[in-house]
Amino acid sequence: MKLVNIDCIPGKQIEALGIAKGTVVQSKNIGRDFMAGMKTLVGGEIAGYTEMLIEARQIATKRMVDEAVAMGADAIVGVRYSSSAVMQGAAEVVAYGTAVKILD
């Protein structure tokens, strides 16, 4: 599955099939939370949260691709990511874009 964040696939004609999206709500664990609290004292990257968000983006992307495949898509254009806190200690990551069929 080709994923691009531009609105077209250069050199190809496409037919829009609809919006494909994937979402996940990921929570942090107590160990990561404790270590993150300690890290705020000295500054720097909080690796546990970085890993959590990387994993959440991967899950959301896979769910978006699965939805596009179910629509019969060859690609997804205009891919975007969004995240928000849904409650203390949990973040939602959404991946979305337009599922398209490549016309040759």
Tab-separated table of N, CA, C and O in Angstrom:
chain	number	residue	atom	x	y	z
A	1	MET	N	0.856	-1.177	0.000
A	1	MET	CA	0.000	0.000	0.000
A	1	MET	C	0.897	1.232	0.000
A	1	MET	O	1.747	1.382	0.868
A	2	LYS	N	0.706	2.095	-0.970
A	2	LYS	CA	1.463	3.346	-1.053
A	2	LYS	C	0.774	4.387	-0.169
A	2	LYS	O	-0.436	4.573	-0.261
A	3	LEU	N	1.559	5.028	0.694
A	3	LEU	CA	1.057	6.091	1.568
A	3	LEU	C	1.827	7.360	1.248
A	3	LEU	O	3.059	7.353	1.267
A	4	VAL	N	1.107	8.440	0.937
A	4	VAL	CA	1.748	9.730	0.683
A	4	VAL	C	0.986	10.819	1.416
A	4	VAL	O	-0.224	10.710	1.626
A	5	ASN	N	1.699	11.872	1.805
A	5	ASN	CA	0.997	12.964	2.475
A	5	ASN	C	0.709	14.128	1.531
A	5	ASN	O	0.288	15.187	1.973
A	6	ILE	N	0.910	13.921	0.229
A	6	ILE	CA	0.494	14.903	-0.768
A	6	ILE	C	-0.866	14.465	-1.312
A	6	ILE	O	-1.333	13.365	-1.032
A	7	ASP	N	-1.513	15.328	-2.092
A	7	ASP	CA	-2.881	15.061	-2.531
A	7	ASP	C	-2.982	14.301	-3.845
A	7	ASP	O	-4.069	14.174	-4.399
A	8	CYS	N	-1.864	13.818	-4.344
A	8	CYS	CA	-1.883	13.069	-5.599
A	8	CYS	C	-0.713	12.094	-5.589
A	8	CYS	O	0.125	12.130	-4.705
A	9	ILE	N	-0.695	11.239	-6.597
A	9	ILE	CA	0.455	10.371	-6.820
A	9	ILE	C	1.037	10.814	-8.151
A	9	ILE	O	0.386	10.655	-9.192
A	10	PRO	N	2.196	11.435	-8.130
A	10	PRO	CA	2.755	12.004	-9.360
A	10	PRO	C	2.773	10.994	-10.511
A	10	PRO	O	3.198	9.846	-10.346
A	11	GLY	N	2.252	11.445	-11.653
A	11	GLY	CA	2.245	10.622	-12.850
A	11	GLY	C	1.115	9.611	-12.920
A	11	GLY	O	1.052	8.818	-13.847
A	12	LYS	N	0.232	9.615	-11.935
A	12	LYS	CA	-0.867	8.638	-11.904
A	12	LYS	C	-2.208	9.362	-11.802
A	12	LYS	O	-2.315	10.410	-11.176
A	13	GLN	N	-3.215	8.770	-12.416
A	13	GLN	CA	-4.582	9.237	-12.212
A	13	GLN	C	-5.185	8.391	-11.099
A	13	GLN	O	-4.946	7.184	-11.025
A	14	ILE	N	-5.956	9.036	-10.241
A	14	ILE	CA	-6.534	8.316	-9.110
A	14	ILE	C	-8.028	8.586	-9.011
A	14	ILE	O	-8.529	9.608	-9.483
A	15	GLU	N	-8.711	7.645	-8.405
A	15	GLU	CA	-10.136	7.782	-8.108
A	15	GLU	C	-10.289	7.693	-6.595
A	15	GLU	O	-9.855	6.710	-5.966
A	16	ALA	N	-10.896	8.714	-5.996
A	16	ALA	CA	-11.096	8.725	-4.543
A	16	ALA	C	-12.197	7.745	-4.162
A	16	ALA	O	-13.254	7.709	-4.777
A	17	LEU	N	-11.914	6.943	-3.133
A	17	LEU	CA	-12.890	5.962	-2.649
A	17	LEU	C	-13.530	6.382	-1.338
A	17	LEU	O	-14.615	5.930	-1.009
A	18	GLY	N	-12.862	7.214	-0.582
A	18	GLY	CA	-13.399	7.662	0.705
A	18	GLY	C	-12.287	7.842	1.716
A	18	GLY	O	-11.113	7.602	1.433
A	19	ILE	N	-12.670	8.260	2.887
A	19	ILE	CA	-11.702	8.497	3.959
A	19	ILE	C	-11.383	7.182	4.649
A	19	ILE	O	-12.288	6.433	5.032
A	20	ALA	N	-10.096	6.918	4.800
A	20	ALA	CA	-9.634	5.771	5.579
A	20	ALA	C	-9.039	6.324	6.863
A	20	ALA	O	-8.341	7.329	6.849
A	21	LYS	N	-9.348	5.667	7.968
A	21	LYS	CA	-8.844	6.156	9.248
A	21	LYS	C	-8.502	4.990	10.159
A	21	LYS	O	-9.038	3.892	10.014
A	22	GLY	N	-7.613	5.246	11.053
A	22	GLY	CA	-7.252	4.282	12.079
A	22	GLY	C	-7.012	5.034	13.363
A	22	GLY	O	-6.481	6.139	13.347
A	23	THR	N	-7.430	4.476	14.457
A	23	THR	CA	-7.278	5.162	15.738
A	23	THR	C	-6.888	4.168	16.826
A	23	THR	O	-7.214	2.984	16.751
A	24	VAL	N	-6.179	4.662	17.809
A	24	VAL	CA	-5.806	3.861	18.974
A	24	VAL	C	-5.695	4.802	20.175
A	24	VAL	O	-5.287	5.954	20.034
A	25	VAL	N	-6.115	4.310	21.316
A	25	VAL	CA	-5.901	5.027	22.572
A	25	VAL	C	-4.898	4.204	23.361
A	25	VAL	O	-5.134	3.033	23.653
A	26	GLN	N	-3.769	4.814	23.639
A	26	GLN	CA	-2.656	4.122	24.294
A	26	GLN	C	-2.457	4.751	25.664
A	26	GLN	O	-2.483	5.975	25.805
A	27	SER	N	-2.250	3.918	26.660
A	27	SER	CA	-1.998	4.454	28.000
A	27	SER	C	-0.565	4.150	28.411
A	27	SER	O	0.044	3.202	27.927
A	28	LYS	N	-0.077	4.953	29.300
A	28	LYS	CA	1.264	4.722	29.830
A	28	LYS	C	1.156	3.767	31.021
A	28	LYS	O	0.100	3.653	31.640
A	29	ASN	N	2.243	3.086	31.313
A	29	ASN	CA	2.205	2.208	32.482
A	29	ASN	C	2.861	2.904	33.667
A	29	ASN	O	3.525	3.932	33.525
A	30	ILE	N	2.679	2.344	34.829
A	30	ILE	CA	3.165	2.989	36.055
A	30	ILE	C	4.683	3.161	36.029
A	30	ILE	O	5.203	4.202	36.424
A	31	GLY	N	5.401	2.170	35.509
A	31	GLY	CA	6.860	2.278	35.433
A	31	GLY	C	7.296	3.424	34.550
A	31	GLY	O	8.184	4.202	34.908
A	32	ARG	N	6.664	3.554	33.380
A	32	ARG	CA	6.998	4.665	32.478
A	32	ARG	C	6.646	5.997	33.124
A	32	ARG	O	7.374	6.972	32.997
A	33	ASP	N	5.503	6.033	33.806
A	33	ASP	CA	5.050	7.274	34.442
A	33	ASP	C	6.031	7.711	35.524
A	33	ASP	O	6.394	8.877	35.618
A	34	PHE	N	6.492	6.770	36.329
A	34	PHE	CA	7.451	7.093	37.387
A	34	PHE	C	8.755	7.609	36.795
A	34	PHE	O	9.291	8.626	37.229
A	35	MET	N	9.261	6.906	35.768
A	35	MET	CA	10.520	7.321	35.147
A	35	MET	C	10.367	8.666	34.437
A	35	MET	O	11.292	9.478	34.442
A	36	ALA	N	9.199	8.923	33.847
A	36	ALA	CA	8.962	10.217	33.203
A	36	ALA	C	8.993	11.332	34.232
A	36	ALA	O	9.552	12.405	33.993
A	37	GLY	N	8.415	11.079	35.389
A	37	GLY	CA	8.442	12.070	36.468
A	37	GLY	C	9.856	12.369	36.914
A	37	GLY	O	10.215	13.527	37.159
A	38	MET	N	10.678	11.342	36.989
A	38	MET	CA	12.073	11.536	37.371
A	38	MET	C	12.825	12.318	36.281
A	38	MET	O	13.662	13.153	36.577
A	39	LYS	N	12.512	12.039	35.021
A	39	LYS	CA	13.207	12.691	33.904
A	39	LYS	C	12.901	14.187	33.867
A	39	LYS	O	13.749	14.981	33.455
A	40	THR	N	11.707	14.584	34.304
A	40	THR	CA	11.378	16.010	34.277
A	40	THR	C	12.261	16.816	35.221
A	40	THR	O	12.399	18.023	35.066
A	41	LEU	N	12.869	16.154	36.181
A	41	LEU	CA	13.767	16.852	37.111
A	41	LEU	C	15.070	17.257	36.448
A	41	LEU	O	15.655	18.279	36.794
A	42	VAL	N	15.547	16.437	35.490
A	42	VAL	CA	16.841	16.719	34.867
A	42	VAL	C	16.721	17.148	33.407
A	42	VAL	O	17.690	17.596	32.816
A	43	GLY	N	15.556	16.985	32.826
A	43	GLY	CA	15.341	17.376	31.428
A	43	GLY	C	15.768	16.291	30.459
A	43	GLY	O	16.366	15.293	30.823
A	44	GLY	N	15.417	16.484	29.193
A	44	GLY	CA	15.780	15.530	28.153
A	44	GLY	C	14.588	14.757	27.642
A	44	GLY	O	13.463	14.924	28.102
A	45	GLU	N	14.862	13.900	26.689
A	45	GLU	CA	13.809	13.091	26.073
A	45	GLU	C	13.281	12.055	27.052
A	45	GLU	O	14.045	11.429	27.789
A	46	ILE	N	11.984	11.851	27.027
A	46	ILE	CA	11.360	10.817	27.841
A	46	ILE	C	11.132	9.625	26.918
A	46	ILE	O	10.126	9.523	26.218
A	47	ALA	N	12.124	8.743	26.887
A	47	ALA	CA	12.151	7.651	25.915
A	47	ALA	C	10.932	6.734	26.024
A	47	ALA	O	10.424	6.249	25.011
A	48	GLY	N	10.439	6.496	27.215
A	48	GLY	CA	9.270	5.630	27.389
A	48	GLY	C	8.048	6.175	26.663
A	48	GLY	O	7.306	5.430	26.024
A	49	TYR	N	7.852	7.490	26.737
A	49	TYR	CA	6.710	8.100	26.044
A	49	TYR	C	6.940	8.127	24.540
A	49	TYR	O	6.014	7.947	23.762
A	50	THR	N	8.174	8.357	24.133
A	50	THR	CA	8.485	8.331	22.702
A	50	THR	C	8.157	6.964	22.126
A	50	THR	O	7.501	6.857	21.090
A	51	GLU	N	8.580	5.915	22.810
A	51	GLU	CA	8.286	4.548	22.357
A	51	GLU	C	6.785	4.285	22.322
A	51	GLU	O	6.276	3.656	21.397
A	52	MET	N	6.070	4.766	23.349
A	52	MET	CA	4.619	4.574	23.401
A	52	MET	C	3.946	5.229	22.199
A	52	MET	O	3.073	4.640	21.553
A	53	LEU	N	4.356	6.439	21.853
A	53	LEU	CA	3.733	7.148	20.734
A	53	LEU	C	4.129	6.550	19.390
A	53	LEU	O	3.312	6.509	18.463
A	54	ILE	N	5.353	6.061	19.254
A	54	ILE	CA	5.757	5.370	18.023
A	54	ILE	C	4.881	4.144	17.820
A	54	ILE	O	4.358	3.901	16.727
A	55	GLU	N	4.700	3.371	18.872
A	55	GLU	CA	3.851	2.173	18.790
A	55	GLU	C	2.408	2.545	18.454
A	55	GLU	O	1.774	1.909	17.604
A	56	ALA	N	1.898	3.598	19.071
A	56	ALA	CA	0.525	4.029	18.799
A	56	ALA	C	0.368	4.469	17.343
A	56	ALA	O	-0.634	4.136	16.690
A	57	ARG	N	1.342	5.203	16.790
A	57	ARG	CA	1.272	5.603	15.379
A	57	ARG	C	1.298	4.395	14.454
A	57	ARG	O	0.585	4.355	13.454
A	58	GLN	N	2.120	3.402	14.789
A	58	GLN	CA	2.182	2.192	13.967
A	58	GLN	C	0.847	1.451	13.968
A	58	GLN	O	0.389	0.991	12.917
A	59	ILE	N	0.223	1.347	15.122
A	59	ILE	CA	-1.078	0.672	15.214
A	59	ILE	C	-2.129	1.448	14.437
A	59	ILE	O	-2.909	0.873	13.662
A	60	ALA	N	-2.179	2.777	14.615
A	60	ALA	CA	-3.161	3.602	13.907
A	60	ALA	C	-2.953	3.518	12.399
A	60	ALA	O	-3.924	3.429	11.633
A	61	THR	N	-1.696	3.515	11.950
A	61	THR	CA	-1.404	3.413	10.518
A	61	THR	C	-1.881	2.074	9.970
A	61	THR	O	-2.511	2.012	8.913
A	62	LYS	N	-1.608	0.993	10.684
A	62	LYS	CA	-2.051	-0.329	10.225
A	62	LYS	C	-3.570	-0.384	10.127
A	62	LYS	O	-4.119	-0.922	9.159
A	63	ARG	N	-4.266	0.175	11.090
A	63	ARG	CA	-5.732	0.168	11.055
A	63	ARG	C	-6.258	0.998	9.888
A	63	ARG	O	-7.247	0.622	9.255
A	64	MET	N	-5.602	2.124	9.593
A	64	MET	CA	-5.992	2.939	8.444
A	64	MET	C	-5.789	2.153	7.151
A	64	MET	O	-6.663	2.138	6.283
A	65	VAL	N	-4.643	1.502	7.013
A	65	VAL	CA	-4.346	0.711	5.816
A	65	VAL	C	-5.353	-0.431	5.676
A	65	VAL	O	-5.877	-0.677	4.588
A	66	ASP	N	-5.659	-1.107	6.774
A	66	ASP	CA	-6.639	-2.196	6.730
A	66	ASP	C	-8.001	-1.699	6.243
A	66	ASP	O	-8.673	-2.366	5.453
A	67	GLU	N	-8.400	-0.517	6.693
A	67	GLU	CA	-9.676	0.058	6.255
A	67	GLU	C	-9.642	0.395	4.761
A	67	GLU	O	-10.608	0.156	4.039
A	68	ALA	N	-8.518	0.933	4.300
A	68	ALA	CA	-8.378	1.264	2.882
A	68	ALA	C	-8.395	0.003	2.016
A	68	ALA	O	-9.014	-0.018	0.949
A	69	VAL	N	-7.733	-1.048	2.469
A	69	VAL	CA	-7.736	-2.321	1.742
A	69	VAL	C	-9.164	-2.850	1.619
A	69	VAL	O	-9.579	-3.324	0.564
A	70	ALA	N	-9.938	-2.743	2.685
A	70	ALA	CA	-11.332	-3.197	2.663
A	70	ALA	C	-12.168	-2.416	1.650
A	70	ALA	O	-13.156	-2.935	1.135
A	71	MET	N	-11.757	-1.183	1.352
A	71	MET	CA	-12.449	-0.363	0.345
A	71	MET	C	-11.983	-0.693	-1.071
A	71	MET	O	-12.531	-0.173	-2.025
A	72	GLY	N	-10.925	-1.476	-1.193
A	72	GLY	CA	-10.373	-1.793	-2.501
A	72	GLY	C	-9.330	-0.797	-2.976
A	72	GLY	O	-9.053	-0.692	-4.168
A	73	ALA	N	-8.724	-0.063	-2.056
A	73	ALA	CA	-7.759	0.981	-2.404
A	73	ALA	C	-6.393	0.405	-2.750
A	73	ALA	O	-5.999	-0.654	-2.261
A	74	ASP	N	-5.679	1.137	-3.603
A	74	ASP	CA	-4.292	0.842	-3.941
A	74	ASP	C	-3.326	1.742	-3.175
A	74	ASP	O	-2.139	1.447	-3.075
A	75	ALA	N	-3.834	2.876	-2.692
A	75	ALA	CA	-2.983	3.866	-2.033
A	75	ALA	C	-3.836	4.739	-1.123
A	75	ALA	O	-5.071	4.733	-1.205
A	76	ILE	N	-3.147	5.496	-0.278
A	76	ILE	CA	-3.804	6.509	0.557
A	76	ILE	C	-3.045	7.799	0.357
A	76	ILE	O	-1.825	7.854	0.532
A	77	VAL	N	-3.757	8.839	-0.047
A	77	VAL	CA	-3.137	10.150	-0.248
A	77	VAL	C	-3.596	11.095	0.859
A	77	VAL	O	-4.613	10.876	1.508
A	78	GLY	N	-2.823	12.148	1.051
A	78	GLY	CA	-3.171	13.134	2.074
A	78	GLY	C	-3.102	12.563	3.476
A	78	GLY	O	-3.889	12.944	4.340
A	79	VAL	N	-2.153	11.661	3.738
A	79	VAL	CA	-2.055	11.019	5.049
A	79	VAL	C	-1.676	12.055	6.108
A	79	VAL	O	-0.763	12.861	5.924
A	80	ARG	N	-2.409	12.025	7.202
A	80	ARG	CA	-2.167	12.935	8.320
A	80	ARG	C	-2.257	12.157	9.624
A	80	ARG	O	-2.920	11.129	9.706
A	81	TYR	N	-1.618	12.694	10.647
A	81	TYR	CA	-1.683	12.135	11.988
A	81	TYR	C	-2.135	13.212	12.948
A	81	TYR	O	-1.815	14.388	12.783
A	82	SER	N	-2.875	12.790	13.945
A	82	SER	CA	-3.331	13.704	14.978
A	82	SER	C	-3.244	12.974	16.312
A	82	SER	O	-3.394	11.749	16.367
A	83	SER	N	-3.012	13.710	17.367
A	83	SER	CA	-3.016	13.085	18.689
A	83	SER	C	-3.632	14.038	19.694
A	83	SER	O	-3.628	15.256	19.509
A	84	SER	N	-4.185	13.449	20.734
A	84	SER	CA	-4.777	14.245	21.802
A	84	SER	C	-4.820	13.413	23.069
A	84	SER	O	-4.815	12.183	23.020
A	85	ALA	N	-4.853	14.091	24.180
A	85	ALA	CA	-5.013	13.409	25.465
A	85	ALA	C	-6.500	13.173	25.674
A	85	ALA	O	-7.305	14.095	25.542
A	86	VAL	N	-6.884	11.946	25.974
A	86	VAL	CA	-8.299	11.648	26.188
A	86	VAL	C	-8.629	11.547	27.670
A	86	VAL	O	-9.781	11.650	28.054
A	87	MET	N	-7.614	11.318	28.465
A	87	MET	CA	-7.736	11.309	29.920
A	87	MET	C	-6.319	11.344	30.476
A	87	MET	O	-5.360	11.178	29.725
A	88	GLN	N	-6.191	11.577	31.746
A	88	GLN	CA	-4.850	11.632	32.320
A	88	GLN	C	-4.161	10.290	32.124
A	88	GLN	O	-4.686	9.245	32.483
A	89	GLY	N	-3.015	10.310	31.480
A	89	GLY	CA	-2.241	9.099	31.288
A	89	GLY	C	-2.563	8.329	30.025
A	89	GLY	O	-2.032	7.253	29.825
A	90	ALA	N	-3.439	8.855	29.157
A	90	ALA	CA	-3.778	8.149	27.916
A	90	ALA	C	-3.852	9.141	26.767
A	90	ALA	O	-4.359	10.245	26.922
A	91	ALA	N	-3.338	8.720	25.622
A	91	ALA	CA	-3.354	9.573	24.433
A	91	ALA	C	-4.000	8.816	23.282
A	91	ALA	O	-3.828	7.608	23.137
A	92	GLU	N	-4.753	9.547	22.464
A	92	GLU	CA	-5.337	8.986	21.255
A	92	GLU	C	-4.482	9.422	20.077
A	92	GLU	O	-4.087	10.580	19.982
A	93	VAL	N	-4.188	8.488	19.190
A	93	VAL	CA	-3.493	8.798	17.943
A	93	VAL	C	-4.416	8.378	16.809
A	93	VAL	O	-4.952	7.269	16.806
A	94	VAL	N	-4.614	9.286	15.863
A	94	VAL	CA	-5.467	9.028	14.707
A	94	VAL	C	-4.620	9.194	13.449
A	94	VAL	O	-3.880	10.169	13.317
A	95	ALA	N	-4.733	8.232	12.537
A	95	ALA	CA	-4.126	8.325	11.209
A	95	ALA	C	-5.283	8.366	10.221
A	95	ALA	O	-6.232	7.588	10.345
A	96	TYR	N	-5.225	9.285	9.241
A	96	TYR	CA	-6.315	9.367	8.269
A	96	TYR	C	-5.815	9.894	6.943
A	96	TYR	O	-4.777	10.552	6.868
A	97	GLY	N	-6.548	9.575	5.901
A	97	GLY	CA	-6.217	10.027	4.562
A	97	GLY	C	-7.304	9.582	3.600
A	97	GLY	O	-8.285	8.952	4.006
A	98	THR	N	-7.134	9.896	2.326
A	98	THR	CA	-8.107	9.517	1.314
A	98	THR	C	-7.652	8.232	0.635
A	98	THR	O	-6.574	8.183	0.041
A	99	ALA	N	-8.480	7.202	0.748
A	99	ALA	CA	-8.212	5.934	0.069
A	99	ALA	C	-8.497	6.132	-1.414
A	99	ALA	O	-9.530	6.697	-1.793
A	100	VAL	N	-7.569	5.699	-2.260
A	100	VAL	CA	-7.732	5.906	-3.709
A	100	VAL	C	-7.425	4.621	-4.475
A	100	VAL	O	-6.673	3.755	-4.024
A	101	LYS	N	-8.026	4.538	-5.642
A	101	LYS	CA	-7.727	3.498	-6.618
A	101	LYS	C	-6.854	4.143	-7.671
A	101	LYS	O	-7.163	5.227	-8.172
A	102	ILE	N	-5.745	3.519	-8.030
A	102	ILE	CA	-4.863	4.053	-9.081
A	102	ILE	C	-5.395	3.574	-10.419
A	102	ILE	O	-5.594	2.381	-10.646
A	103	LEU	N	-5.650	4.534	-11.320
A	103	LEU	CA	-6.155	4.239	-12.651
A	103	LEU	C	-4.990	4.272	-13.638
A	103	LEU	O	-4.251	5.238	-13.701
A	104	ASP	N	-4.795	3.234	-14.401
A	104	ASP	CA	-3.699	3.229	-15.374
A	104	ASP	C	-4.194	3.288	-16.774
A	104	ASP	O	-5.184	3.334	-17.246
